[in-house]
């Protein structure tokens, strides 16, 4: 007799997966894997993170399938098989997390697995005599057993965590019935962290003498990032619009372009607010900076 899987309520699924992932971030941040001349010793350092990462991604993909109404998600440990079962729009969201992270996170451009599909197929590893993928089992029993696959699947703990973060955001988006999951990729999280400083800078300017005399313009605030996106503001017709996107071609807009990056680099929020007679209280605002959700 096969047991039927009984899933938790959607918000509990999201909460427990998100909680487990945050704890993995904290552990890995405190004790990351350090390079070693002996590959086996390096792999042993990452063993716990990798085994947990496999399990989290598997559960994340199965949860997405369940929330999308698939009554019986495949009973498999194969991440590539589970990913292939997702709707195209959900696959696209997770691809965005992978590609943005690979493009933007320091040092990741050299990671040899160019696509999320490549990464998941690699994690699945080879097949055993019964035709089952053995990558997760090779890692699970790595400390004591010789792997059945050849070679051991290549792994990045950072990438595993980022893929799982994409699953967590997608689960929450499905539960809420919105399409916001794709706006929390690594590059967007960095943008939002920068936006705090940009808002402080703009607040000081708007309360300083001479504000409103500069006319219509486009101001570059930061970037471009490795994906070619910049933070910039368009002041036009009394409106202020904020963008995180590739800069428009100069010939395509009828506005002067002003580079504010040097000014922002030297901006001191506390001193600037004092200059307009305001004392900053950032205690609550800075309790959980966005960077805690950036560096895993």
C-alpha atoms as one frame of an Amber mdcrd trajectory, in Angstrom:
protein
   0.000   0.000   0.000   1.352   3.448  -0.933   0.771   6.284   1.483  -0.954
   9.390   0.197   0.930  12.648   0.725  -1.040  15.102   2.839   0.146  18.705
   2.395  -0.008  21.489   4.930  -1.996  24.666   4.390  -0.220  26.936   1.865
   0.874  29.590   4.370   2.347  26.921   6.628   4.213  25.443   3.652   5.666
  28.862   2.878   6.457  29.634   6.522   8.268  26.384   7.280  10.236  26.295
   4.030  11.175  29.963   4.444  12.206  29.366   8.062  14.338  26.356   7.136
  16.025  28.282   4.321  16.791  31.268   6.562  18.445  28.940   9.061  20.569
  27.455   6.253  21.604  31.018   5.254  22.605  31.774   8.824  24.630  28.590
   9.193  26.411  28.991   5.883  27.142  32.665   6.537  28.674  31.776   9.917
  30.716  28.791   8.703  31.130  28.833   4.907  32.978  26.186   2.944  36.622
  27.188   2.583  38.817  26.143  -0.372  41.015  23.136   0.261  43.721  21.365
  -1.729  41.988  18.078  -0.935  38.641  18.099  -2.801  37.173  15.491  -0.463
  37.811  17.657   2.569  36.168  20.621   0.843  33.156  18.463  -0.054  32.926
  17.187   3.524  32.662  20.793   4.746  29.703  21.386   2.452  28.033  18.029
   3.030  25.334  19.239   5.437  24.479  22.297   3.341  24.234  20.274   0.144
  22.094  17.478   1.596  19.720  20.018   3.142  19.722  22.034  -0.085  18.703
  19.012  -2.186  15.837  18.268   0.171  14.640  21.861   0.322  14.610  22.307
  -3.461  12.790  18.987  -3.909  10.124  20.034  -1.407   9.906  23.496  -2.912
   9.258  22.161  -6.421   6.714  19.634  -5.169   4.951  22.345  -3.157   4.658
  24.521  -6.283   3.152  21.611  -8.205   0.711  20.946  -5.362  -0.358  24.591
  -5.121  -0.889  24.692  -8.881  -3.412  21.875  -8.500  -1.367  18.835  -9.493
  -2.896  16.205  -7.237   0.024  13.785  -7.351   3.423  15.429  -7.763   5.867
  12.799  -9.051   7.297  10.585  -6.302  10.879  11.218  -7.295  13.989  12.868
  -5.895  14.982  14.059  -9.371  15.024  17.850  -9.411  15.162  18.082 -13.207
  12.092  15.836 -13.541  10.157  17.912 -11.010  11.207  21.154 -12.689  10.023
  19.844 -16.065   6.570  19.271 -14.547   6.174  22.959 -13.661   4.088  25.296
 -15.786   6.135  27.335 -18.253   5.499  30.582 -16.348   6.803  29.040 -13.106
   9.866  27.671 -14.874  10.551  31.167 -16.233  10.425  32.669 -12.731  12.958
  30.177 -11.360  15.178  30.623 -14.423  15.209  34.355 -13.697  16.477  33.741
 -10.161  19.235  31.482 -11.441  20.399  33.637 -14.332  20.233  36.924 -12.376
  22.237  35.411  -9.516  24.810  33.912 -11.867  25.216  37.252 -13.648  25.237
  39.489 -10.585  26.662  37.667  -7.547  30.434  38.255  -7.191  32.481  35.511
  -8.808  29.518  33.567 -10.175  29.973  34.462 -13.850  32.647  31.770 -14.063
  30.265  29.093 -12.725  30.261  26.579 -15.584  26.577  25.584 -15.554  24.979
  28.266 -17.710  21.287  27.501 -17.173  19.037  26.319 -14.370  18.278  23.178
 -16.378  22.006  22.437 -16.590  22.341  22.927 -12.849  19.429  20.637 -11.947
  20.474  17.896 -14.371  23.967  18.077 -12.896  22.574  17.794  -9.355  20.573
  14.716 -10.358  23.816  13.005 -11.410  23.910   9.691 -13.255  21.505   6.776
 -13.030  21.841   3.469 -11.189  20.952  -0.003 -12.468  17.266   0.679 -11.817
  17.409   3.861 -13.881  17.053   6.158 -10.860  19.069   9.352 -10.513  21.736
   9.013  -7.822  23.205  12.500  -7.397  21.360  13.206  -4.151  22.286   9.770
  -2.764  25.940  10.198  -3.682  25.985  13.405  -1.645  23.863  11.968   1.173
  26.283   9.111   1.832  29.463  10.900   0.785  31.222  10.766   4.219  31.238
   6.945   4.330  30.486   5.492   0.890  32.072   5.683  -2.537  29.745   7.496
  -4.925  27.950   5.507  -7.591  28.061   8.363 -10.054  31.024   9.470 -12.093
  31.870  12.207 -11.343  30.190  13.619  -8.234  27.684  16.347  -9.155  29.124
  19.871  -9.127  27.471  22.029  -6.467  27.376  25.652  -5.343  25.687  26.130
  -1.972  25.003  29.765  -2.848  23.188  28.728  -6.020  21.179  26.040  -4.244
  20.004  28.601  -1.715  19.113  31.084  -4.455  17.050  28.514  -6.380  15.244
  27.629  -3.160  14.676  31.311  -2.422  13.002  31.538  -5.837  10.771  28.589
  -4.906   9.805  30.256  -1.617   8.929  33.521  -3.364   6.935  31.662  -6.022
   4.977  29.732  -3.370   4.064  33.000  -1.646   3.101  34.587  -4.963   0.818
  31.652  -5.836  -0.859  31.824  -2.426  -1.433  35.580  -2.761  -2.587  35.314
  -6.349  -0.104  37.904  -7.624   2.840  37.951 -10.020   5.444  39.546  -7.772
   7.750  36.546  -7.426  10.020  37.639 -10.270  10.787  41.012  -8.601  12.836
  39.484  -5.769  15.762  38.125  -7.759  19.260  38.938  -6.510  19.680  42.032
  -8.690  16.311  43.410  -7.579  17.187  42.823  -3.916  20.406  44.761  -4.364
  18.406  47.523  -6.053  16.011  47.747  -3.124  18.892  47.926  -0.673  20.407
  50.814  -2.653  16.994  52.476  -2.781  17.101  53.147   0.956  20.129  55.363
   0.487  18.622  56.938  -2.624  15.426  57.853  -0.740  17.417  59.486   2.050
  19.450  61.422  -0.503  16.351  62.583  -2.383  14.582  63.548   0.864  17.465
  65.800   1.845  17.555  67.401  -1.608  13.817  68.061  -1.631  14.145  69.886
   1.706  17.173  71.936   0.735  17.346  75.405  -0.862  17.223  75.391  -4.648
  15.041  72.305  -4.999  12.823  72.471  -8.078  15.104  74.739 -10.082  16.905
  72.044 -12.086  14.138  71.356 -14.595  13.289  68.158 -16.435  16.141  65.642
 -16.535  17.258  62.041 -16.143  19.575  61.379 -13.191  21.771  58.264 -13.031
  22.046  57.019  -9.438  23.883  53.667  -9.687  25.034  51.052 -12.154  25.134
  49.580 -14.580  25.160  46.174 -12.887  26.552  43.078 -14.653  23.186  42.629
 -16.373  23.287  46.207 -17.735  20.655  47.648 -15.384  20.992  51.020 -13.688
  19.115  52.897 -10.989  17.897  56.174 -12.434  15.218  58.816 -11.881  13.313
  60.775 -14.504  12.045  64.222 -13.516   9.557  65.366 -16.135   6.476  67.564
 -16.094   6.372  67.742 -12.305   6.478  63.947 -11.969   9.234  61.734 -10.550
   9.631  58.209 -11.927  12.149  55.701 -10.574  13.641  52.954 -12.770  15.848
  49.886 -12.448  16.536  49.018 -16.050  19.026  49.557 -18.876  19.549  53.266
 -19.494  17.695  54.591 -22.539  19.834  55.701 -25.446  20.641  59.403 -25.251
  19.165  59.978 -28.690  15.919  58.266 -27.654  15.013  60.799 -24.950  14.638
  64.573 -25.073  16.028  65.117 -21.575  19.456  66.109 -20.269  21.259  63.214
 -18.550  22.949  64.016 -15.235  25.346  61.570 -13.562  24.667  61.692  -9.804
  26.746  58.622  -8.915  29.744  60.578  -7.513  27.404  62.673  -5.376  25.706
  59.586  -3.992  29.038  57.881  -3.316  29.984  60.707  -0.954  26.523  61.056
   0.625  26.495  60.836   4.449  22.838  60.402   5.504  23.269  61.435   9.158
  25.228  64.607   8.338  22.928  65.446   5.429  19.793  65.198   7.568  21.391
  67.350  10.254  21.991  69.991   7.591  18.220  70.349   7.160  17.534  70.201
  10.898  16.506  66.544  11.170  17.989  63.906  13.496  17.792  60.436  11.990
  16.490  57.474  13.985  17.292  54.438  11.866  17.129  51.829  14.646  13.964
  50.062  13.541  14.665  50.581   9.870  18.052  48.900  10.052  17.120  45.982
  12.257  16.996  43.606   9.307  18.876  45.060   6.328  18.225  43.659   2.902
  21.764  42.315   2.752  20.744  39.550   5.144  18.645  38.255   2.276  21.392
  38.771  -0.270  24.539  37.050   0.934  23.836  33.407   1.725
